[in-house]
Amino acid sequence: MDRSATDITELEARSLGGVLRDAVAQLNAVQAARCLIAVASLLLVLVTLDPFPDLRNADVTTVVSGRMALTYISWGLLATIAVLFVAATDAPALKSMVTPLHLCLVGWLVINIVLSESRGVSIQRFVLLVSVTSLAVLLPLLPPTQRSFNLCLGAAALVLLALCYLGVFLAPQYSIHTALDIAEPQLAGDWRGSFGHKNVASPVMTILVYVGIYLSAVGSFVLGPAIAALAGIFLIFTGGKTSSVLCLAVYALASLVYVTPGLWLKRIICFVPLIGMNLLTVGSVLSPALGAMTRLLPLDPTFTGRSAIWEFALAALAEKPIIGHGYAAFWDDVTARQTTQGAEWATSAAHSHNSYLDLAVTIGLPGLMLVIPVFVLAPLGNFQSAQAHSRSGALAKLFLTVWLFGLYYGATETFLLERQNPIWFLFALAVAGLHFLARFQCVAQAEPKP
C-alpha cells in the first residue's frame, strides 16, 4: 500500500472515530436531558413553584392568575418534552398504555366534563391533570437505566428533604404550623416543611421512607438510609397520625404480599383490610349497625368527626349518582348547596376526606367503577406478572408499596385524579411502573416480554 493510500485510510479512521465520539457525546447529552426532565418533574410536584406559603396571610388561598399560568405552562412543557423523548425510544411502552379500559375511563371523564356543573373549571383542571399524569406515567421510562432512575429519585428526595429541614431551622414561621395560621391554628407546632399543610407533608415523607428503603436494598448504603432516616424523623414531627400509622403497616403488608405466591391470596391480603377500613369510615354513616360497631372501638375511625363531611358528600352523591357534579368542580362553593343540613365543617371542607367517595361525587358512580379496575385491581395483577418473570424485584416492591399506601391513604384523604397533588403523582408513577414491569424487561427498556 502506498503512502497516499495509507494517509487516506488513517484519515477515514480518524473521521470514523470523530463520528463515533460525536455520537457518544450526543447520546450522553440525550440521556442527561432525560434524567434532567425526570428530576425537574419530581421537584415541580414536590417543591412546587410556590414553596413555603405563609399561612398567616389571609390571601394565601387566593389564586393568582399569573402564578397559575406559569404552573400550567411548566407542566405542559415538561409533559410535551417527555412525550417526545419516550416516543422516540420506547414506542412499544407507550402503545401498551392504550387499552380499552384506559380509553373508557378517559372517554367517561370527557363526558363528565361536558356535563359538569362548572364546565370551564372542569376543563381547566382536567388539562392540568392530563399534563401531570402524563409526566407521572412517563417518568419510569425517562431515565435510560434503572441505576439512573435510582439516582433521579435519590437526588429529588435529597433536595426536598434539605429544603424542608432548612425551612424548619432557618424559617420556622414558613415551615411549621403556628397559632397565627388563619385556617387551622390548632395545628401549631406540627412541621409542614415546604408544603402548605402537614397533611401533604406527612404522606410525602412516608413515601420517601419507602424510597430510602428501596435505595438501601439496591446498594445505596449511604444515600438510602439517609433518606429513610431523615424522612422518618420529619414524618414524626408532622404529627400526621394517619400517615405515621400507615407507614409501617403498609410496608409490612407489602412485604407479606411480596412473599405470597398466589394472586388470589395477594388480593385477599390487599383488599380485605381496605374494604374493612372503608366500612369503618364512610360505611359507619351509611349503616346504623356499622356506626354502632365503630363507637365500640378504642379509636375514632371518623378521624375527629369527619362523619359530618361524609354525610354531606353522600347527600351530594344521591343528587347526581350517575353523571356526578363534574370533575374537580364540586367543592369550590359548597356553602350555598341545599345538602349542607347545617353541618358547618362540611360546608367549609375542601374535599370529602375519602378518595373513593370524592370520585363518586364528582365523576359519578360509573367513573368510580372505571377507576377501580385501572388503579385498584390491575396494579396487583401487574405486580404478580412482574414477579413471575423476576423483573426488578426491589423496584417492583417499591411500586407495590407506594401503590398500597395510596389505596389505604385514600380511605381518609382525597388525592385520586387530583391534578398536581404530589401523592397522586407518586401513586400514578407507581401504577405505571408496575404496568411497564409486567410487560417489559425493565423500566428503561421497551423489549416486549416473550
CSV table of C-alpha atoms in Angstrom, one decimal:
chain,number,residue,atom,x,y,z
A,1,MET,CA,0.0,0.0,0.0
A,2,ASP,CA,1.5,3.4,-1.0
A,3,ARG,CA,1.7,6.4,1.4
A,4,SER,CA,-1.2,8.2,-0.1
A,5,ALA,CA,-3.5,5.2,0.4
A,6,THR,CA,-2.3,4.9,4.0
A,7,ASP,CA,-2.9,8.6,4.6
A,8,ILE,CA,-6.5,8.2,3.2
A,9,THR,CA,-7.1,5.1,5.4
A,10,GLU,CA,-5.8,7.0,8.5
A,11,LEU,CA,-7.9,10.0,7.6
A,12,GLU,CA,-11.0,7.8,7.3
A,13,ALA,CA,-10.2,6.1,10.6
A,14,ARG,CA,-9.9,9.5,12.3
A,15,SER,CA,-13.1,10.6,10.7
A,16,LEU,CA,-14.9,7.5,11.8
A,17,GLY,CA,-13.5,7.9,15.3
A,18,GLY,CA,-14.8,11.5,15.4
A,19,VAL,CA,-18.2,10.4,14.3
A,20,LEU,CA,-18.4,7.8,17.0
A,21,ARG,CA,-17.2,10.3,19.6
A,22,ASP,CA,-19.8,12.8,18.5
A,23,ALA,CA,-22.5,10.1,18.6
A,24,VAL,CA,-21.5,9.0,22.1
A,25,ALA,CA,-21.4,12.6,23.3
A,26,GLN,CA,-24.8,13.2,21.7
A,27,LEU,CA,-26.2,10.0,23.3
A,28,ASN,CA,-24.9,11.1,26.7
A,29,ALA,CA,-26.4,14.5,26.2
A,30,VAL,CA,-29.8,13.0,25.4
A,31,GLN,CA,-29.6,10.6,28.4
A,32,ALA,CA,-28.6,13.5,30.7
A,33,ALA,CA,-31.6,15.6,29.3
A,34,ARG,CA,-34.0,12.7,30.0
A,35,CYS,CA,-32.7,12.5,33.6
A,36,LEU,CA,-33.0,16.2,34.0
A,37,ILE,CA,-36.6,16.1,32.9
A,38,ALA,CA,-37.3,13.3,35.4
A,39,VAL,CA,-35.7,15.3,38.3
A,40,ALA,CA,-37.4,18.5,37.2
A,41,SER,CA,-40.8,16.7,37.2
A,42,LEU,CA,-40.3,15.3,40.7
A,43,LEU,CA,-39.2,18.7,42.1
A,44,LEU,CA,-42.0,20.5,40.4
A,45,VAL,CA,-44.6,18.3,42.0
A,46,LEU,CA,-42.8,18.0,45.4
A,47,VAL,CA,-41.4,21.5,45.9
A,48,THR,CA,-43.8,23.3,43.5
A,49,LEU,CA,-43.3,26.8,42.1
A,50,ASP,CA,-44.7,28.4,45.4
A,51,PRO,CA,-43.0,26.6,48.3
A,52,PHE,CA,-43.2,27.7,52.0
A,53,PRO,CA,-46.6,29.6,51.8
A,54,ASP,CA,-47.2,32.0,54.6
A,55,LEU,CA,-50.3,30.6,56.3
A,56,ARG,CA,-50.6,33.7,58.4
A,57,ASN,CA,-51.6,35.7,55.4
A,58,ALA,CA,-55.3,35.8,54.7
A,59,ASP,CA,-54.6,35.9,51.0
A,60,VAL,CA,-52.7,32.6,51.0
A,61,THR,CA,-55.7,30.7,49.4
A,62,THR,CA,-56.2,33.4,46.7
A,63,VAL,CA,-55.5,32.0,43.2
A,64,VAL,CA,-53.1,34.3,41.4
A,65,SER,CA,-53.7,34.1,37.7
A,66,GLY,CA,-50.1,34.7,36.7
A,67,ARG,CA,-48.8,32.0,39.0
A,68,MET,CA,-51.4,29.5,37.8
A,69,ALA,CA,-50.5,30.3,34.2
A,70,LEU,CA,-46.8,29.6,35.0
A,71,THR,CA,-47.9,26.3,36.6
A,72,TYR,CA,-49.8,25.2,33.6
A,73,ILE,CA,-47.0,26.2,31.2
A,74,SER,CA,-44.4,24.4,33.3
A,75,TRP,CA,-46.3,21.2,33.5
A,76,GLY,CA,-47.4,21.3,29.8
A,77,LEU,CA,-43.9,22.0,28.6
A,78,LEU,CA,-42.3,19.2,30.7
A,79,ALA,CA,-45.0,16.8,29.6
A,80,THR,CA,-44.5,17.6,25.9
A,81,ILE,CA,-40.7,17.1,26.1
A,82,ALA,CA,-41.2,13.8,28.0
A,83,VAL,CA,-43.6,12.5,25.4
A,84,LEU,CA,-41.1,13.4,22.6
A,85,PHE,CA,-38.2,11.7,24.3
A,86,VAL,CA,-40.2,8.5,25.2
A,87,ALA,CA,-41.9,8.2,21.8
A,88,ALA,CA,-38.5,8.2,20.1
A,89,THR,CA,-37.2,5.3,22.1
A,90,ASP,CA,-40.0,3.5,23.9
A,91,ALA,CA,-42.9,3.5,21.5
A,92,PRO,CA,-44.0,-0.1,22.5
A,93,ALA,CA,-44.3,1.0,26.1
A,94,LEU,CA,-46.5,4.0,25.1
A,95,LYS,CA,-48.7,1.7,22.9
A,96,SER,CA,-49.2,-0.7,25.8
A,97,MET,CA,-51.0,2.1,27.7
A,98,VAL,CA,-53.7,2.3,25.0
A,99,THR,CA,-56.1,-0.3,26.3
A,100,PRO,CA,-59.9,-0.4,26.0
A,101,LEU,CA,-60.3,0.2,29.8
A,102,HIS,CA,-58.0,3.2,29.8
A,103,LEU,CA,-59.8,4.6,26.8
A,104,CYS,CA,-63.2,4.1,28.5
A,105,LEU,CA,-62.0,6.0,31.6
A,106,VAL,CA,-60.8,8.9,29.5
A,107,GLY,CA,-64.0,8.9,27.5
A,108,TRP,CA,-66.1,9.0,30.6
A,109,LEU,CA,-64.1,11.8,32.0
A,110,VAL,CA,-64.7,13.8,28.8
A,111,ILE,CA,-68.4,13.1,29.0
A,112,ASN,CA,-68.4,14.1,32.7
A,113,ILE,CA,-66.6,17.4,31.9
A,114,VAL,CA,-69.1,18.3,29.1
A,115,LEU,CA,-72.0,17.8,31.6
A,116,SER,CA,-70.2,19.4,34.5
A,117,GLU,CA,-71.9,22.0,36.7
A,118,SER,CA,-68.9,24.2,36.1
A,119,ARG,CA,-67.7,23.2,32.7
A,120,GLY,CA,-65.0,25.8,32.5
A,121,VAL,CA,-63.5,24.9,35.9
A,122,SER,CA,-63.5,21.2,35.0
A,123,ILE,CA,-61.9,21.7,31.6
A,124,GLN,CA,-59.1,23.9,33.1
A,125,ARG,CA,-58.3,21.4,35.8
A,126,PHE,CA,-58.5,18.4,33.5
A,127,VAL,CA,-55.9,20.0,31.3
A,128,LEU,CA,-53.5,20.2,34.3
A,129,LEU,CA,-54.5,16.6,35.3
A,130,VAL,CA,-53.5,15.3,31.8
A,131,SER,CA,-50.1,17.1,31.9
A,132,VAL,CA,-49.3,15.9,35.5
A,133,THR,CA,-50.5,12.4,35.0
A,134,SER,CA,-48.6,12.1,31.6
A,135,LEU,CA,-45.4,13.0,33.3
A,136,ALA,CA,-46.0,10.6,36.2
A,137,VAL,CA,-46.7,7.8,33.7
A,138,LEU,CA,-43.7,8.5,31.5
A,139,LEU,CA,-41.2,9.2,34.4
A,140,PRO,CA,-40.2,5.5,34.8
A,141,LEU,CA,-39.3,5.4,31.1
A,142,LEU,CA,-37.3,8.7,31.0
A,143,PRO,CA,-34.0,7.7,32.8
A,144,PRO,CA,-32.1,5.4,30.4
A,145,THR,CA,-31.2,2.8,33.1
A,146,GLN,CA,-32.5,1.6,36.4
A,147,ARG,CA,-29.4,3.0,38.1
A,148,SER,CA,-30.1,6.4,36.6
A,149,PHE,CA,-33.7,6.1,37.7
A,150,ASN,CA,-32.5,5.5,41.2
A,151,LEU,CA,-30.2,8.5,41.1
A,152,CYS,CA,-33.0,10.7,39.9
A,153,LEU,CA,-35.2,9.5,42.8
A,154,GLY,CA,-32.4,10.0,45.3
A,155,ALA,CA,-31.5,13.4,44.1
A,156,ALA,CA,-35.0,14.7,44.1
A,157,ALA,CA,-35.6,13.3,47.6
A,158,LEU,CA,-32.4,14.8,49.0
A,159,VAL,CA,-33.3,18.3,47.5
A,160,LEU,CA,-36.8,18.2,49.0
A,161,LEU,CA,-35.5,17.0,52.5
A,162,ALA,CA,-32.8,19.6,52.5
A,163,LEU,CA,-35.3,22.4,51.8
A,164,CYS,CA,-37.7,21.1,54.4
A,165,TYR,CA,-35.1,20.9,57.1
A,166,LEU,CA,-33.6,24.2,56.2
A,167,GLY,CA,-37.0,25.8,56.4
A,168,VAL,CA,-37.7,24.3,59.8
A,169,PHE,CA,-34.4,25.6,61.3
A,170,LEU,CA,-34.0,28.8,59.4
A,171,ALA,CA,-37.6,30.0,58.7
A,172,PRO,CA,-39.9,28.1,61.1
A,173,GLN,CA,-42.7,30.6,60.6
A,174,TYR,CA,-42.9,29.4,57.0
A,175,SER,CA,-42.4,25.6,57.6
A,176,ILE,CA,-44.1,24.9,60.9
A,177,HIS,CA,-47.8,25.4,61.6
A,178,THR,CA,-48.2,28.3,64.1
A,179,ALA,CA,-51.0,29.6,66.3
A,180,LEU,CA,-51.2,32.6,63.9
A,181,ASP,CA,-52.3,30.5,61.0
A,182,ILE,CA,-55.5,31.8,59.5
A,183,ALA,CA,-57.2,28.4,58.8
A,184,GLU,CA,-56.1,25.9,61.4
A,185,PRO,CA,-54.2,27.5,64.4
A,186,GLN,CA,-54.8,24.3,66.4
A,187,LEU,CA,-52.0,22.6,64.3
A,188,ALA,CA,-49.4,24.9,65.9
A,189,GLY,CA,-46.1,23.1,66.3
A,190,ASP,CA,-46.6,20.5,63.5
A,191,TRP,CA,-43.9,20.5,60.8
A,192,ARG,CA,-45.0,21.1,57.2
A,193,GLY,CA,-41.7,21.9,55.6
A,194,SER,CA,-42.1,23.5,52.1
A,195,PHE,CA,-45.6,22.2,51.8
A,196,GLY,CA,-48.8,24.1,52.6
A,197,HIS,CA,-50.1,21.6,55.1
A,198,LYS,CA,-48.9,18.8,57.3
A,199,ASN,CA,-51.4,16.5,55.7
A,200,VAL,CA,-49.4,16.9,52.5
A,201,ALA,CA,-46.0,16.7,54.1
A,202,SER,CA,-46.7,13.6,56.1
A,203,PRO,CA,-47.7,11.2,53.2
A,204,VAL,CA,-44.9,12.5,51.1
A,205,MET,CA,-42.4,11.7,53.9
A,206,THR,CA,-43.9,8.3,54.2
A,207,ILE,CA,-43.3,7.6,50.5
A,208,LEU,CA,-39.7,8.9,50.9
A,209,VAL,CA,-39.2,6.4,53.7
A,210,TYR,CA,-40.1,3.7,51.2
A,211,VAL,CA,-37.7,5.3,48.6
A,212,GLY,CA,-34.9,5.2,51.2
A,213,ILE,CA,-35.5,1.6,52.0
A,214,TYR,CA,-35.6,0.7,48.3
A,215,LEU,CA,-32.3,2.5,47.6
A,216,SER,CA,-30.7,0.7,50.5
A,217,ALA,CA,-31.9,-2.6,49.1
A,218,VAL,CA,-30.2,-1.9,45.7
A,219,GLY,CA,-26.9,-1.0,47.2
A,220,SER,CA,-27.0,2.7,48.1
A,221,PHE,CA,-25.8,2.1,51.6
A,222,VAL,CA,-25.3,5.8,52.4
A,223,LEU,CA,-28.0,7.6,50.3
A,224,GLY,CA,-30.8,5.1,51.1
A,225,PRO,CA,-30.5,5.0,54.9
A,226,ALA,CA,-30.0,8.8,55.0
A,227,ILE,CA,-33.2,9.4,53.0
A,228,ALA,CA,-35.2,6.9,55.1
A,229,ALA,CA,-34.0,8.3,58.4
A,230,LEU,CA,-34.5,12.0,57.5
A,231,ALA,CA,-37.9,11.4,56.1
A,232,GLY,CA,-38.9,9.2,59.1
A,233,ILE,CA,-37.9,11.8,61.6
A,234,PHE,CA,-39.7,14.5,59.7
A,235,LEU,CA,-42.8,12.3,59.4
A,236,ILE,CA,-42.9,12.0,63.2
A,237,PHE,CA,-42.7,15.8,63.7
A,238,THR,CA,-45.5,16.5,61.2
A,239,GLY,CA,-48.0,15.0,63.7
A,240,GLY,CA,-49.7,13.1,60.8
A,241,LYS,CA,-51.3,10.3,62.6
A,242,THR,CA,-52.8,8.5,59.6
A,243,SER,CA,-49.5,8.5,57.6
A,244,SER,CA,-47.4,7.5,60.7
A,245,VAL,CA,-49.7,4.5,61.3
A,246,LEU,CA,-49.9,3.5,57.7
A,247,CYS,CA,-46.1,3.9,57.1
A,248,LEU,CA,-45.0,0.7,58.9
A,249,ALA,CA,-48.4,-1.1,58.5
A,250,VAL,CA,-48.4,-0.8,54.7
A,251,TYR,CA,-44.7,-1.7,54.4
A,252,ALA,CA,-45.4,-4.9,56.4
A,253,LEU,CA,-48.5,-5.6,54.3
A,254,ALA,CA,-46.4,-5.1,51.1
A,255,SER,CA,-43.7,-7.4,52.4
A,256,LEU,CA,-46.4,-10.1,53.1
A,257,VAL,CA,-47.8,-9.7,49.6
A,258,TYR,CA,-44.2,-9.9,48.2
A,259,VAL,CA,-43.7,-13.4,49.7
A,260,THR,CA,-47.2,-14.7,49.0
A,261,PRO,CA,-47.2,-16.9,45.8
A,262,GLY,CA,-50.8,-16.8,44.6
A,263,LEU,CA,-52.7,-13.9,43.1
A,264,TRP,CA,-55.9,-14.6,44.9
A,265,LEU,CA,-54.1,-14.7,48.2
A,266,LYS,CA,-52.5,-11.4,47.3
A,267,ARG,CA,-55.9,-9.9,46.6
A,268,ILE,CA,-57.3,-11.1,50.0
A,269,ILE,CA,-54.3,-9.6,51.8
A,270,CYS,CA,-54.5,-6.3,50.0
A,271,PHE,CA,-58.2,-5.7,49.7
A,272,VAL,CA,-60.0,-7.2,52.7
A,273,PRO,CA,-58.4,-4.8,55.2
A,274,LEU,CA,-59.0,-1.9,52.7
A,275,ILE,CA,-62.7,-2.8,52.4
A,276,GLY,CA,-62.9,-3.0,56.2
A,277,MET,CA,-61.3,0.4,56.6
A,278,ASN,CA,-63.8,2.0,54.2
A,279,LEU,CA,-66.7,0.3,56.0
A,280,LEU,CA,-65.5,1.6,59.3
A,281,THR,CA,-65.2,5.1,57.9
A,282,VAL,CA,-67.7,6.1,55.3
A,283,GLY,CA,-69.7,2.9,55.9
A,284,SER,CA,-70.3,4.0,59.5
A,285,VAL,CA,-72.6,6.8,58.4
A,286,LEU,CA,-74.4,4.6,55.9
A,287,SER,CA,-75.3,1.8,58.2
A,288,PRO,CA,-76.5,2.2,61.8
A,289,ALA,CA,-75.1,-1.2,62.7
A,290,LEU,CA,-71.7,-0.3,61.4
A,291,GLY,CA,-71.9,3.0,63.2
A,292,ALA,CA,-72.7,1.2,66.5
A,293,MET,CA,-69.7,-1.0,65.9
A,294,THR,CA,-67.3,1.8,65.3
A,295,ARG,CA,-68.4,3.5,68.5
A,296,LEU,CA,-67.2,0.4,70.4
A,297,LEU,CA,-63.7,0.7,69.0
A,298,PRO,CA,-60.9,2.1,71.2
A,299,LEU,CA,-60.1,4.6,68.4
A,300,ASP,CA,-62.1,7.1,66.4
A,301,PRO,CA,-62.4,5.8,62.8
A,302,THR,CA,-64.2,9.0,61.8
A,303,PHE,CA,-60.9,10.9,62.5
A,304,THR,CA,-62.3,13.7,64.7
A,305,GLY,CA,-65.8,13.9,63.3
A,306,ARG,CA,-65.4,13.6,59.6
A,307,SER,CA,-68.7,11.7,59.6
A,308,ALA,CA,-70.4,15.1,59.0
A,309,ILE,CA,-68.4,15.6,55.8
A,310,TRP,CA,-69.2,12.0,54.6
A,311,GLU,CA,-72.9,12.6,55.3
A,312,PHE,CA,-72.7,15.8,53.3
A,313,ALA,CA,-70.9,14.1,50.4
A,314,LEU,CA,-73.3,11.1,50.4
A,315,ALA,CA,-76.2,13.5,50.1
A,316,ALA,CA,-74.5,15.2,47.2
A,317,LEU,CA,-73.9,11.8,45.6
A,318,ALA,CA,-77.6,11.0,45.9
A,319,GLU,CA,-78.4,14.1,43.9
A,320,LYS,CA,-76.4,13.0,40.8
A,321,PRO,CA,-75.3,9.4,41.2
A,322,ILE,CA,-74.7,8.7,37.5
A,323,ILE,CA,-73.1,11.7,35.9
A,324,GLY,CA,-71.7,13.4,39.1
A,325,HIS,CA,-71.3,17.1,39.7
A,326,GLY,CA,-68.3,17.5,37.4
A,327,TYR,CA,-64.6,16.7,37.6
A,328,ALA,CA,-63.0,18.9,40.3
A,329,ALA,CA,-66.0,21.2,40.3
A,330,PHE,CA,-68.0,20.4,43.4
A,331,TRP,CA,-66.0,21.6,46.4
A,332,ASP,CA,-65.3,25.2,45.3
A,333,ASP,CA,-68.5,26.6,46.6
A,334,VAL,CA,-70.5,24.2,48.8
A,335,THR,CA,-71.8,26.8,51.3
A,336,ALA,CA,-74.8,27.6,49.1
A,337,ARG,CA,-75.8,24.0,48.4
A,338,GLN,CA,-79.0,22.7,49.9
A,339,THR,CA,-77.3,19.5,51.0
A,340,THR,CA,-75.5,21.3,53.9
A,341,GLN,CA,-78.0,20.2,56.5
A,342,GLY,CA,-76.5,22.7,59.0
A,343,ALA,CA,-73.1,21.0,59.1
A,344,GLU,CA,-70.7,23.9,59.4
A,345,TRP,CA,-67.5,22.0,59.0
A,346,ALA,CA,-68.9,20.1,56.0
A,347,THR,CA,-69.7,23.3,54.1
A,348,SER,CA,-66.2,24.6,54.6
A,349,ALA,CA,-64.4,21.4,53.7
A,350,ALA,CA,-62.2,21.3,50.6
A,351,HIS,CA,-62.9,17.6,49.9
A,352,SER,CA,-64.7,14.6,51.3
A,353,HIS,CA,-61.7,13.1,53.1
A,354,ASN,CA,-62.2,9.8,51.1
A,355,SER,CA,-60.8,9.4,47.6
A,356,TYR,CA,-63.4,6.9,46.5
A,357,LEU,CA,-66.4,8.8,47.8
A,358,ASP,CA,-65.0,12.0,46.3
A,359,LEU,CA,-64.7,10.4,42.9
A,360,ALA,CA,-68.3,9.2,43.1
A,361,VAL,CA,-69.5,12.7,43.9
A,362,THR,CA,-67.5,14.4,41.1
A,363,ILE,CA,-67.4,11.9,38.2
A,364,GLY,CA,-70.3,9.7,39.2
A,365,LEU,CA,-70.5,6.0,40.1
A,366,PRO,CA,-69.7,4.9,36.6
A,367,GLY,CA,-66.5,6.9,36.8
A,368,LEU,CA,-65.6,5.3,40.1
A,369,MET,CA,-66.3,1.9,38.6
A,370,LEU,CA,-63.8,2.6,35.9
A,371,VAL,CA,-61.2,4.0,38.2
A,372,ILE,CA,-61.3,0.9,40.4
A,373,PRO,CA,-60.1,-1.7,37.8
A,374,VAL,CA,-57.5,0.7,36.4
A,375,PHE,CA,-55.9,1.9,39.7
A,376,VAL,CA,-57.1,-0.6,42.3
A,377,LEU,CA,-57.3,-4.0,40.7
A,378,ALA,CA,-54.9,-4.0,37.7
A,379,PRO,CA,-51.7,-3.0,39.5
A,380,LEU,CA,-51.7,-6.1,41.7
A,381,GLY,CA,-52.0,-8.3,38.7
A,382,ASN,CA,-49.2,-6.4,37.1
A,383,PHE,CA,-47.0,-6.9,40.2
A,384,GLN,CA,-47.8,-10.7,40.0
A,385,SER,CA,-46.7,-10.8,36.4
A,386,ALA,CA,-43.5,-8.8,37.0
A,387,GLN,CA,-42.7,-11.1,40.0
A,388,ALA,CA,-43.4,-14.2,37.9
A,389,HIS,CA,-40.8,-13.1,35.3
A,390,SER,CA,-38.3,-12.0,38.0
A,391,ARG,CA,-38.2,-8.4,36.8
A,392,SER,CA,-36.5,-5.8,39.0
A,393,GLY,CA,-37.8,-7.3,42.3
A,394,ALA,CA,-36.7,-4.4,44.6
A,395,LEU,CA,-38.2,-1.8,42.2
A,396,ALA,CA,-41.4,-3.8,41.8
A,397,LYS,CA,-41.7,-3.9,45.6
A,398,LEU,CA,-41.2,-0.1,45.9
A,399,PHE,CA,-44.0,0.4,43.3
A,400,LEU,CA,-46.2,-2.1,45.1
A,401,THR,CA,-45.6,-0.4,48.5
A,402,VAL,CA,-46.4,3.1,47.2
A,403,TRP,CA,-49.5,1.9,45.4
A,404,LEU,CA,-50.7,0.1,48.6
A,405,PHE,CA,-50.1,3.2,50.7
A,406,GLY,CA,-52.1,5.2,48.2
A,407,LEU,CA,-55.1,2.8,48.4
A,408,TYR,CA,-55.2,3.0,52.2
A,409,TYR,CA,-54.4,6.7,52.5
A,410,GLY,CA,-57.3,7.3,50.1
A,411,ALA,CA,-59.7,5.9,52.7
A,412,THR,CA,-59.2,9.0,54.9
A,413,GLU,CA,-57.9,11.7,52.4
A,414,THR,CA,-58.7,12.7,48.8
A,415,PHE,CA,-56.0,12.5,46.2
A,416,LEU,CA,-57.1,10.3,43.3
A,417,LEU,CA,-57.2,12.2,40.0
A,418,GLU,CA,-56.3,15.4,41.9
A,419,ARG,CA,-54.3,17.4,39.4
A,420,GLN,CA,-50.8,18.3,40.8
A,421,ASN,CA,-51.2,16.6,44.2
A,422,PRO,CA,-47.8,15.0,44.9
A,423,ILE,CA,-49.5,11.9,46.3
A,424,TRP,CA,-51.5,11.4,43.1
A,425,PHE,CA,-48.3,11.9,41.1
A,426,LEU,CA,-46.3,9.4,43.0
A,427,PHE,CA,-49.2,6.9,43.1
A,428,ALA,CA,-49.7,7.2,39.3
A,429,LEU,CA,-45.9,6.8,38.9
A,430,ALA,CA,-46.1,3.5,40.9
A,431,VAL,CA,-49.1,2.2,38.9
A,432,ALA,CA,-47.4,3.0,35.6
A,433,GLY,CA,-44.2,1.4,36.9
A,434,LEU,CA,-46.0,-1.9,37.7
A,435,HIS,CA,-47.7,-1.7,34.3
A,436,PHE,CA,-44.3,-1.5,32.5
A,437,LEU,CA,-42.5,-4.0,34.6
A,438,ALA,CA,-45.2,-6.6,33.9
A,439,ARG,CA,-44.7,-6.2,30.1
A,440,PHE,CA,-41.0,-5.3,29.6
A,441,GLN,CA,-37.6,-6.4,30.8
A,442,CYS,CA,-37.0,-3.3,32.9
A,443,VAL,CA,-38.4,0.2,33.3
A,444,ALA,CA,-35.8,1.7,31.0
A,445,GLN,CA,-36.2,-0.8,28.1
A,446,ALA,CA,-39.1,-1.4,25.8
A,447,GLU,CA,-38.4,-5.0,24.8
A,448,PRO,CA,-41.6,-6.9,24.8
A,449,LYS,CA,-41.9,-10.0,27.0
A,450,PRO,CA,-41.6,-13.4,25.3
